[in-house]
PDB file of C-alpha atoms in Angstrom:
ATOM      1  CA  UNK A   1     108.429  18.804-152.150  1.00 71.00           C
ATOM      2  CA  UNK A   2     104.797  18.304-151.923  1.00 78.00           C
ATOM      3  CA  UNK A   3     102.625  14.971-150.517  1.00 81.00           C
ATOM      4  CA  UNK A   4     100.868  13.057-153.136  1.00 85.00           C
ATOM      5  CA  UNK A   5      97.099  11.561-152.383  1.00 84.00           C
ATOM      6  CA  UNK A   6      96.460   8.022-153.375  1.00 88.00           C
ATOM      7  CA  UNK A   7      95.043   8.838-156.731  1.00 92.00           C
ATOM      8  CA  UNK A   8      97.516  11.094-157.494  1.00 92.00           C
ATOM      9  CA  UNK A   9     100.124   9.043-156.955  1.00 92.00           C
ATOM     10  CA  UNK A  10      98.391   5.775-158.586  1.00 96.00           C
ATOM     11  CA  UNK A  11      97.608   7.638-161.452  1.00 96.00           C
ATOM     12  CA  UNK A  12     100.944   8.852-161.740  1.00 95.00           C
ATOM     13  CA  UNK A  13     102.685   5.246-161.782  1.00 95.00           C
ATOM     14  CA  UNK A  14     100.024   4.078-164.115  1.00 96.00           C
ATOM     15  CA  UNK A  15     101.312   6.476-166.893  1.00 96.00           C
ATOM     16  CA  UNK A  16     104.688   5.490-165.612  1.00 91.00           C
ATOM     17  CA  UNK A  17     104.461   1.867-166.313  1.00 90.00           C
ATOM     18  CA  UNK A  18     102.462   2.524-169.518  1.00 92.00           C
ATOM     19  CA  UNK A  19     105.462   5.241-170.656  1.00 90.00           C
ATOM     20  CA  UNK A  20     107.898   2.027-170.158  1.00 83.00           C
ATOM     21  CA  UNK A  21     106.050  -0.310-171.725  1.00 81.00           C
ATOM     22  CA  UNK A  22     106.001   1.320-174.745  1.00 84.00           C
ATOM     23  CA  UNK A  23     109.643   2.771-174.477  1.00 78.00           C
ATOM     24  CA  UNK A  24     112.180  -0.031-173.598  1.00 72.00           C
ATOM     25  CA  UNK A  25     115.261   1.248-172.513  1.00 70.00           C
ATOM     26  CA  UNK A  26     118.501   0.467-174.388  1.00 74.00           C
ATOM     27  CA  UNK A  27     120.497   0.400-171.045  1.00 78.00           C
ATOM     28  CA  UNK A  28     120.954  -2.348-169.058  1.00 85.00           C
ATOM     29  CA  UNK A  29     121.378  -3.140-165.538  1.00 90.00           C
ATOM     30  CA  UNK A  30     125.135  -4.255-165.359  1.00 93.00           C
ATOM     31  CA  UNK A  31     126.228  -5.032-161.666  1.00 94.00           C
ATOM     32  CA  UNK A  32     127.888  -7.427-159.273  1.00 94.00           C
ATOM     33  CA  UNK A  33     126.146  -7.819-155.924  1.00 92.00           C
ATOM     34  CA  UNK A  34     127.843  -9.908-153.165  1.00 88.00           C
ATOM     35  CA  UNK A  35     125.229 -10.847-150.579  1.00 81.00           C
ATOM     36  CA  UNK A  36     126.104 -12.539-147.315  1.00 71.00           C
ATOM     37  CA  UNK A  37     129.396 -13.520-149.022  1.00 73.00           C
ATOM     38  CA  UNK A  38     127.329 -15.185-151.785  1.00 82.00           C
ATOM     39  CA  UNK A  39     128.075 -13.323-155.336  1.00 88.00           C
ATOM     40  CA  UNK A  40     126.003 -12.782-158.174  1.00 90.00           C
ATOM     41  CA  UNK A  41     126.489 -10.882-161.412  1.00 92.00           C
ATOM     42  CA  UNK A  42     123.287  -9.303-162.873  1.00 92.00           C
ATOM     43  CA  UNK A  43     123.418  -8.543-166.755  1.00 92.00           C
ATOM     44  CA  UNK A  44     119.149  -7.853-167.483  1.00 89.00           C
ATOM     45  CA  UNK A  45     117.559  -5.154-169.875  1.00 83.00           C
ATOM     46  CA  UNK A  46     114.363  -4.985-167.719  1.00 81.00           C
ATOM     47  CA  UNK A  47     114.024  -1.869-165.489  1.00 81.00           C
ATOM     48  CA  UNK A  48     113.869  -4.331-162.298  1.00 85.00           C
ATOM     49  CA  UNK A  49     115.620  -7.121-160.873  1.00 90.00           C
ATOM     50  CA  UNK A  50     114.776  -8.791-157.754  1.00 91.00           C
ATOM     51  CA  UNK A  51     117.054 -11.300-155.634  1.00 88.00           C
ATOM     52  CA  UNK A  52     116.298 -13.240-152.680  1.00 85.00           C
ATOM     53  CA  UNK A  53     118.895 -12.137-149.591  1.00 81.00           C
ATOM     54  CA  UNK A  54     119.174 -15.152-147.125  1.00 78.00           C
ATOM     55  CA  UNK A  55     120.621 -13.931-143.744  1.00 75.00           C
ATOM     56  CA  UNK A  56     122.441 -15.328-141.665  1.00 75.00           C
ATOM     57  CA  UNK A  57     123.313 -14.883-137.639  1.00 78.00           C
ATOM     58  CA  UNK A  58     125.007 -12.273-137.200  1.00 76.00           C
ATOM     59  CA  UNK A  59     126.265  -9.447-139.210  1.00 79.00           C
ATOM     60  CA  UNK A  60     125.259  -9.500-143.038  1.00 79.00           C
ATOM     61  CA  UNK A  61     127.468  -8.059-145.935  1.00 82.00           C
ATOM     62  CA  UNK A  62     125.548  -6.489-149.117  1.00 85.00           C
ATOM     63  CA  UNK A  63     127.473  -4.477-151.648  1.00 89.00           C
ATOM     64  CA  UNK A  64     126.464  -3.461-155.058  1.00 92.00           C
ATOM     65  CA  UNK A  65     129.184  -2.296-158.091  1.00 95.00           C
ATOM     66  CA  UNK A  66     127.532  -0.764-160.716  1.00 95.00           C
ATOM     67  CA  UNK A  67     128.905  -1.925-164.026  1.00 92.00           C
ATOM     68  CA  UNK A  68     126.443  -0.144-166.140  1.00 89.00           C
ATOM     69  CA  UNK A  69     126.176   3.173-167.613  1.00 86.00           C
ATOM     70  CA  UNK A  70     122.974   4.369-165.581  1.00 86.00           C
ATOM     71  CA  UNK A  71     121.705   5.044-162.000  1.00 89.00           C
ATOM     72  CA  UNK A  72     120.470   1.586-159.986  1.00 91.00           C
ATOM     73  CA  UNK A  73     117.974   2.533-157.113  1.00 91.00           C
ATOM     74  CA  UNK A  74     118.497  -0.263-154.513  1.00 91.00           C
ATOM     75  CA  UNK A  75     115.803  -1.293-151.735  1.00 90.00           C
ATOM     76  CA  UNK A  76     116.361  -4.148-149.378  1.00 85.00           C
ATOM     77  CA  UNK A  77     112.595  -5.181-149.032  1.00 87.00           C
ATOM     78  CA  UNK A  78     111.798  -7.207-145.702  1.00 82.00           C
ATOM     79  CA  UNK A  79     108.937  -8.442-144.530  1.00 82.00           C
ATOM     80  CA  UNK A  80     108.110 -10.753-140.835  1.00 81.00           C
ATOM     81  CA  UNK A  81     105.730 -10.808-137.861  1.00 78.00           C
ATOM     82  CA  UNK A  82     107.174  -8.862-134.768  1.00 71.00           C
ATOM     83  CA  UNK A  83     107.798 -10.240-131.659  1.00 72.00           C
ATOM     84  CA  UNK A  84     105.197 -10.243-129.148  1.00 68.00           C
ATOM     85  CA  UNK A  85     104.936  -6.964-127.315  1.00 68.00           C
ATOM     86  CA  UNK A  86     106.489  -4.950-130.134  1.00 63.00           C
ATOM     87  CA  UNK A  87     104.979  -1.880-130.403  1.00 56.00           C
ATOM     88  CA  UNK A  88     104.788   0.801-133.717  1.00 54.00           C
ATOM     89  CA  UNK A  89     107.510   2.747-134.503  1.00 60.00           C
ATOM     90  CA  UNK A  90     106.789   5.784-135.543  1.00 54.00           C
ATOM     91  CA  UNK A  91     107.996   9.448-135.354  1.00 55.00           C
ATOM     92  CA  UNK A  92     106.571  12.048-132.621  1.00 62.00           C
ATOM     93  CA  UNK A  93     106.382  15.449-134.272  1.00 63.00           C
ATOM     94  CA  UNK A  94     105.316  17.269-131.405  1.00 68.00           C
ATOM     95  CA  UNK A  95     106.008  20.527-132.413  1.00 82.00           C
ATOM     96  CA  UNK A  96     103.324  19.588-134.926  1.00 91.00           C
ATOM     97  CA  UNK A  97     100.899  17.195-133.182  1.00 94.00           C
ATOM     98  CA  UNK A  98     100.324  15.941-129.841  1.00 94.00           C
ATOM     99  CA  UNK A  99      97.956  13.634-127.783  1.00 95.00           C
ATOM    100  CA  UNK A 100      97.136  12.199-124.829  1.00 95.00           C
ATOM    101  CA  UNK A 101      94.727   9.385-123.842  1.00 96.00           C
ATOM    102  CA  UNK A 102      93.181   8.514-120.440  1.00 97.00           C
ATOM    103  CA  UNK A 103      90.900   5.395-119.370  1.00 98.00           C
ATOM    104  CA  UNK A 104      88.196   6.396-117.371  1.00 97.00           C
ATOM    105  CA  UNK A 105      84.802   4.790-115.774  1.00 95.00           C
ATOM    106  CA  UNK A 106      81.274   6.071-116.803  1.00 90.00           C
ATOM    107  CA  UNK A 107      81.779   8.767-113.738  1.00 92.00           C
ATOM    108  CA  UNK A 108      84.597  10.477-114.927  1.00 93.00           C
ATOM    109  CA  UNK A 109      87.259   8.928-112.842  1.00 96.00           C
ATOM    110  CA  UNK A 110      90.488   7.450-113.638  1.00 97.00           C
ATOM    111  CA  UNK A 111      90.521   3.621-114.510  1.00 97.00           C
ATOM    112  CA  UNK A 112      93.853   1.505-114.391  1.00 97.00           C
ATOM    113  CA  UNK A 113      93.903  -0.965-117.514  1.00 97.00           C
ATOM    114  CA  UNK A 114      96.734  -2.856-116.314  1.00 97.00           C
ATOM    115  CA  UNK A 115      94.444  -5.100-114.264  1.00 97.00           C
ATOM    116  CA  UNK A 116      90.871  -4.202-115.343  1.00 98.00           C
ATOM    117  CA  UNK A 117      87.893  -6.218-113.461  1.00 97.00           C
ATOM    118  CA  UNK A 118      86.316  -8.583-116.153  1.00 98.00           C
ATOM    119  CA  UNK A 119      82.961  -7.153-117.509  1.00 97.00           C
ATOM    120  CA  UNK A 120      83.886  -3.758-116.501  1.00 96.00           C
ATOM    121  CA  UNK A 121      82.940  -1.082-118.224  1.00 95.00           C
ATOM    122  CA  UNK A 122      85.503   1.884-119.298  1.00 96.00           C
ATOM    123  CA  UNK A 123      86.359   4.696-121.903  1.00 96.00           C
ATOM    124  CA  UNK A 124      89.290   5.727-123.475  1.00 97.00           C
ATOM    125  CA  UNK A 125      89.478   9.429-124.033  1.00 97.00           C
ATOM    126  CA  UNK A 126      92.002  10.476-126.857  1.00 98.00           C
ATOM    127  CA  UNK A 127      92.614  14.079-126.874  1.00 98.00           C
ATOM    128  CA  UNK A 128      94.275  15.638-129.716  1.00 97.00           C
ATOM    129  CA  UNK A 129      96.001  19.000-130.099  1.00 96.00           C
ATOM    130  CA  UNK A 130      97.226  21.226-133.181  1.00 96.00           C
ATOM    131  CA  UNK A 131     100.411  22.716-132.562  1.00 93.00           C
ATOM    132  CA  UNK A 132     101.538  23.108-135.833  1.00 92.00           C
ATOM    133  CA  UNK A 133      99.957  26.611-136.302  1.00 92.00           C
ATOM    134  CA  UNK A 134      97.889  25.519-139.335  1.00 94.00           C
ATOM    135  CA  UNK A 135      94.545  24.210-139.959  1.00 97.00           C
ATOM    136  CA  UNK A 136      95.273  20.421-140.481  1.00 96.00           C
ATOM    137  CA  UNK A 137      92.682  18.507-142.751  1.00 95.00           C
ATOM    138  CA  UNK A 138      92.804  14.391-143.987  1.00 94.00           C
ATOM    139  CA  UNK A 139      93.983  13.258-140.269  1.00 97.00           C
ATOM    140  CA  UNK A 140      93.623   9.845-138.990  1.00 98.00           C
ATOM    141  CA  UNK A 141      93.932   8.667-135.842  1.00 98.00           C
ATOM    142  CA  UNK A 142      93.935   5.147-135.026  1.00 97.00           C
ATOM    143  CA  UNK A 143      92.941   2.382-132.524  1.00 97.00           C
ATOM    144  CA  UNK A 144      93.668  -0.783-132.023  1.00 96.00           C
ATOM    145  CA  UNK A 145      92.600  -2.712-128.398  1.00 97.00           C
ATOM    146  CA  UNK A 146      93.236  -5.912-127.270  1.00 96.00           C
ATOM    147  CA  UNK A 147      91.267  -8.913-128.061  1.00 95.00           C
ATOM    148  CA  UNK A 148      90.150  -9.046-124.508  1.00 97.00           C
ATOM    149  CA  UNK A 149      88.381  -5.878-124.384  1.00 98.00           C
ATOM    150  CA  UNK A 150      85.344  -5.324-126.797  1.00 97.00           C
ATOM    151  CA  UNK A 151      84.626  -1.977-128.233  1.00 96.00           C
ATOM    152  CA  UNK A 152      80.798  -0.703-127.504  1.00 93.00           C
ATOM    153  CA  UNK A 153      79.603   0.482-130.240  1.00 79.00           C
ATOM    154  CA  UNK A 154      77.114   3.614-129.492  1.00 72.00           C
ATOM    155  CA  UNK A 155      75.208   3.594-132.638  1.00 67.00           C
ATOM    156  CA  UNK A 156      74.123   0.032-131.381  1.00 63.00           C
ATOM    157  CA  UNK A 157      73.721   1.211-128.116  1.00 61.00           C
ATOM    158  CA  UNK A 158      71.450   4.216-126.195  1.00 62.00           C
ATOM    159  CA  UNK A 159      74.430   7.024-127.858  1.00 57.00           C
ATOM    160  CA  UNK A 160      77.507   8.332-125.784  1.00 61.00           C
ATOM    161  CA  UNK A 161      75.761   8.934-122.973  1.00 66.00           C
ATOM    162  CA  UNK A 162      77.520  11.955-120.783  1.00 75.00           C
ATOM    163  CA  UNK A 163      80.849  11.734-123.204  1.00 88.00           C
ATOM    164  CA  UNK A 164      80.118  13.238-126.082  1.00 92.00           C
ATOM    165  CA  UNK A 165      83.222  12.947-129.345  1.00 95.00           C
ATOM    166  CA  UNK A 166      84.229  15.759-131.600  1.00 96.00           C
ATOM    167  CA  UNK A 167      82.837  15.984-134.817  1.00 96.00           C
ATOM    168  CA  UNK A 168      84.847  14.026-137.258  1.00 97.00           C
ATOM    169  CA  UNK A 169      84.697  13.042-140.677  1.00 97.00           C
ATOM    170  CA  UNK A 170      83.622   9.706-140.973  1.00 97.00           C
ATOM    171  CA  UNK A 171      84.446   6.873-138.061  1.00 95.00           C
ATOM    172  CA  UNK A 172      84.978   3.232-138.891  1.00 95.00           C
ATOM    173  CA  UNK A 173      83.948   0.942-135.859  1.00 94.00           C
ATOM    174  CA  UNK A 174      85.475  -2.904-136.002  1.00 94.00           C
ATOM    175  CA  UNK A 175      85.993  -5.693-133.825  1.00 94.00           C
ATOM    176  CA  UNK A 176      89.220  -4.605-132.573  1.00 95.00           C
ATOM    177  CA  UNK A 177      90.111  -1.393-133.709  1.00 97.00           C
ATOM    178  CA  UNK A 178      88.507   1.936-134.496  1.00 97.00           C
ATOM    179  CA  UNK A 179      90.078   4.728-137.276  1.00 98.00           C
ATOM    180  CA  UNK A 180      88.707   7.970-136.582  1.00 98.00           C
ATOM    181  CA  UNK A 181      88.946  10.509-139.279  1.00 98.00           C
ATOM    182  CA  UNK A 182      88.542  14.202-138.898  1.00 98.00           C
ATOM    183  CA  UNK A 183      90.468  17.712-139.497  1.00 98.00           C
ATOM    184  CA  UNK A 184      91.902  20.007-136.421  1.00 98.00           C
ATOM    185  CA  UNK A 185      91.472  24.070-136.203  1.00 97.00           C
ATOM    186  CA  UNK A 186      94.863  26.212-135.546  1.00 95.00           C
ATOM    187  CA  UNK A 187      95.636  25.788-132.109  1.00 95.00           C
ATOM    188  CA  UNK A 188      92.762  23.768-131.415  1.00 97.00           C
ATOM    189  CA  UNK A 189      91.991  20.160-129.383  1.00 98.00           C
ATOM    190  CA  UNK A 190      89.731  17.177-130.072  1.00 98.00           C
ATOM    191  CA  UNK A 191      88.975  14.440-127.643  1.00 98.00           C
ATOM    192  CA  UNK A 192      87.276  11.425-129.166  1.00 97.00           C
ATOM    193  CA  UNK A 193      85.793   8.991-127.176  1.00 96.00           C
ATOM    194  CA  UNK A 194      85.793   4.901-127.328  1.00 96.00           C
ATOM    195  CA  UNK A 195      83.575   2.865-125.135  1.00 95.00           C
ATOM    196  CA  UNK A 196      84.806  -0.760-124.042  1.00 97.00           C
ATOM    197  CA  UNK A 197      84.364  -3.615-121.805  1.00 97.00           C
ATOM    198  CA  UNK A 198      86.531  -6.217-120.275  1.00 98.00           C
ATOM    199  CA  UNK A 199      85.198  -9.323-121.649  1.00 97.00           C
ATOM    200  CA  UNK A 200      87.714 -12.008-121.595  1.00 98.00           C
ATOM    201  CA  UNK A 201      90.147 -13.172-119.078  1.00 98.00           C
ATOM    202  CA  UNK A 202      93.992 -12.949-119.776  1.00 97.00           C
ATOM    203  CA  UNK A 203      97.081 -10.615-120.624  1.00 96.00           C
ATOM    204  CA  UNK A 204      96.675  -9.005-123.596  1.00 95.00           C
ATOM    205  CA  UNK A 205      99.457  -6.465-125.489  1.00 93.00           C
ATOM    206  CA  UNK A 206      97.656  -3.068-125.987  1.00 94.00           C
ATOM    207  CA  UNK A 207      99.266  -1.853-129.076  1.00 91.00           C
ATOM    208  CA  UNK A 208     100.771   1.564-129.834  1.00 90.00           C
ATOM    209  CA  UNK A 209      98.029   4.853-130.195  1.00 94.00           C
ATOM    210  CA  UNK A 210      98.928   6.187-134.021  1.00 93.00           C
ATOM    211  CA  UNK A 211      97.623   9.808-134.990  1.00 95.00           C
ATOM    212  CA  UNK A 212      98.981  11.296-138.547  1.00 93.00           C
ATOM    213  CA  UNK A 213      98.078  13.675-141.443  1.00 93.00           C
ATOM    214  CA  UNK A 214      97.413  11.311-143.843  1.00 91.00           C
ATOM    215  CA  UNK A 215      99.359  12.873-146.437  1.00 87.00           C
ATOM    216  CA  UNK A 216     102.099  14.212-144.457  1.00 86.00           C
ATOM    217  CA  UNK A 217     103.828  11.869-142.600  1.00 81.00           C
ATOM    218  CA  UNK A 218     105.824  15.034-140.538  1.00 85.00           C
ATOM    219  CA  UNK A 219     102.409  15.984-138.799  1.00 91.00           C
ATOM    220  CA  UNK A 220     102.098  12.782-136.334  1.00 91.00           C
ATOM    221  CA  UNK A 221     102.325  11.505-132.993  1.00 93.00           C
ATOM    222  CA  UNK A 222     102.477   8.209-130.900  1.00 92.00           C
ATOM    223  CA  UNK A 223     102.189   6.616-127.462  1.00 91.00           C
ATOM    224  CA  UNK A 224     103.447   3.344-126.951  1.00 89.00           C
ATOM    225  CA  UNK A 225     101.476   0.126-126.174  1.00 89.00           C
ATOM    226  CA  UNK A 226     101.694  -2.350-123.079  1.00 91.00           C
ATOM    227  CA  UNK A 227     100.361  -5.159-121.623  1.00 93.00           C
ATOM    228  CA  UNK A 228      97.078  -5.085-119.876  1.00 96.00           C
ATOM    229  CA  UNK A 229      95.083  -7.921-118.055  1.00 98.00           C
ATOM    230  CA  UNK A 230      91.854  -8.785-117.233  1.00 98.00           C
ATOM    231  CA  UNK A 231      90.757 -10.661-113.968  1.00 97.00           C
ATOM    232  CA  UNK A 232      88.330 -11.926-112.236  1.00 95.00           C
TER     233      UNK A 232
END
């Protein structure tokens, strides 16, 4: 009932996969799986077996029958690209966690990134709020901005100027994106600040805001992306 940190967890699998190694088990994976009205009958001593699932249009069938004397654990792995303009899905715990972010200009007021002057300058002010009546360590919150803004990085610049971010952790600048890292008092807010400029001309999808306990995926909260343009 508790979250697991990477090591933890990696450490744990390692003596997993070493324990089975060593230890082959005498059962076997008996089953019959119909997949998109294709059957196959699996008869394997390994602890794993993987088959490919073609879909089809429509509505696709997949039943297992377990044949064999112990427990199968079935995933249906998928993997793709979304469509354009998809934003993350993720849960909203807001009893937990909640945020709110705001574009403004180097004055303080508001700035509309829907249709943003090209070589403007702008900030995005994330604030972040502790509901969950705890002190909340190993958060992340992240940022990812359209490839025709570029992020201004202070520490290359003359600082933050009159905006001024919470301490955080540690704060990893890129091209595109930035993941700010931090922990959040009881009851208390953060607001973090990003400074950009629109560089390049075009519509560009602004993807979803994402902050989450790293450990503890019930501690998290969202705001949905949209498309944003920049004109001359």
């Amino acid at each position: 009932d508790s979250w697991y940190s990477t090591q933890t967890t990696a450490y744990s699998l390692l003596a997993i996969a070493k324990y089975c190694g060593k230890n082959a088990s005498g059962a076997k994976i008996i089953a019959t799986v119909n997949l998109a009205s294709k059957r196959e009958n699996i008869n394997v001593s390994s602890y794993l077996k993987l088959l490919p699932v073609k879909l089809k249009d429509g509505n696709n069938a997949v039943s297992i029958t377990n044949s064999g004397s112990n427990i199968l654990y079935v995933k249906i792995i998928t993997q793709g690209q979304p469509l354009t303009g998809d934003t993350l899905k993720t849960a909203t715990s807001s009893a937990a966690l909640s945020i709110s972010v705001n574009y403004i200009s180097q004055d303080g007021s508001a700035v509309d990134i829907s249709k943003l002057q090209q070589g403007k300058d702008f900030i995005a002010k994330v604030t972040v709020s502790n509901n969950s009546g705890k002190y909340l360590t190993q958060m992340a919150l992240t940022q990812v901005f359209p490839s025709g803004w570029e992020i201004l990085n202070p520490r290359m610049m003359d600082g933050e100027g009159a905006f001024k971010s919470a301490t955080s952790t540690y704060q990893d600048v890129r091209d595109d994106r930035v993941y700010t890292y931090f922990d959040i008092a009881k009851s208390a807010s953060l607001t973090f600040y990003v400074q950009l400029n629109a560089s390049y001309l075009g519509r560009y999808f602004l993807a979803a805001l994402d902050c989450r306990n790293m450990y503890d995926n019930t501690v998290s909260a969202s705001i949905n992306g949209k498309w944003v343009e920049v004109v001359k």
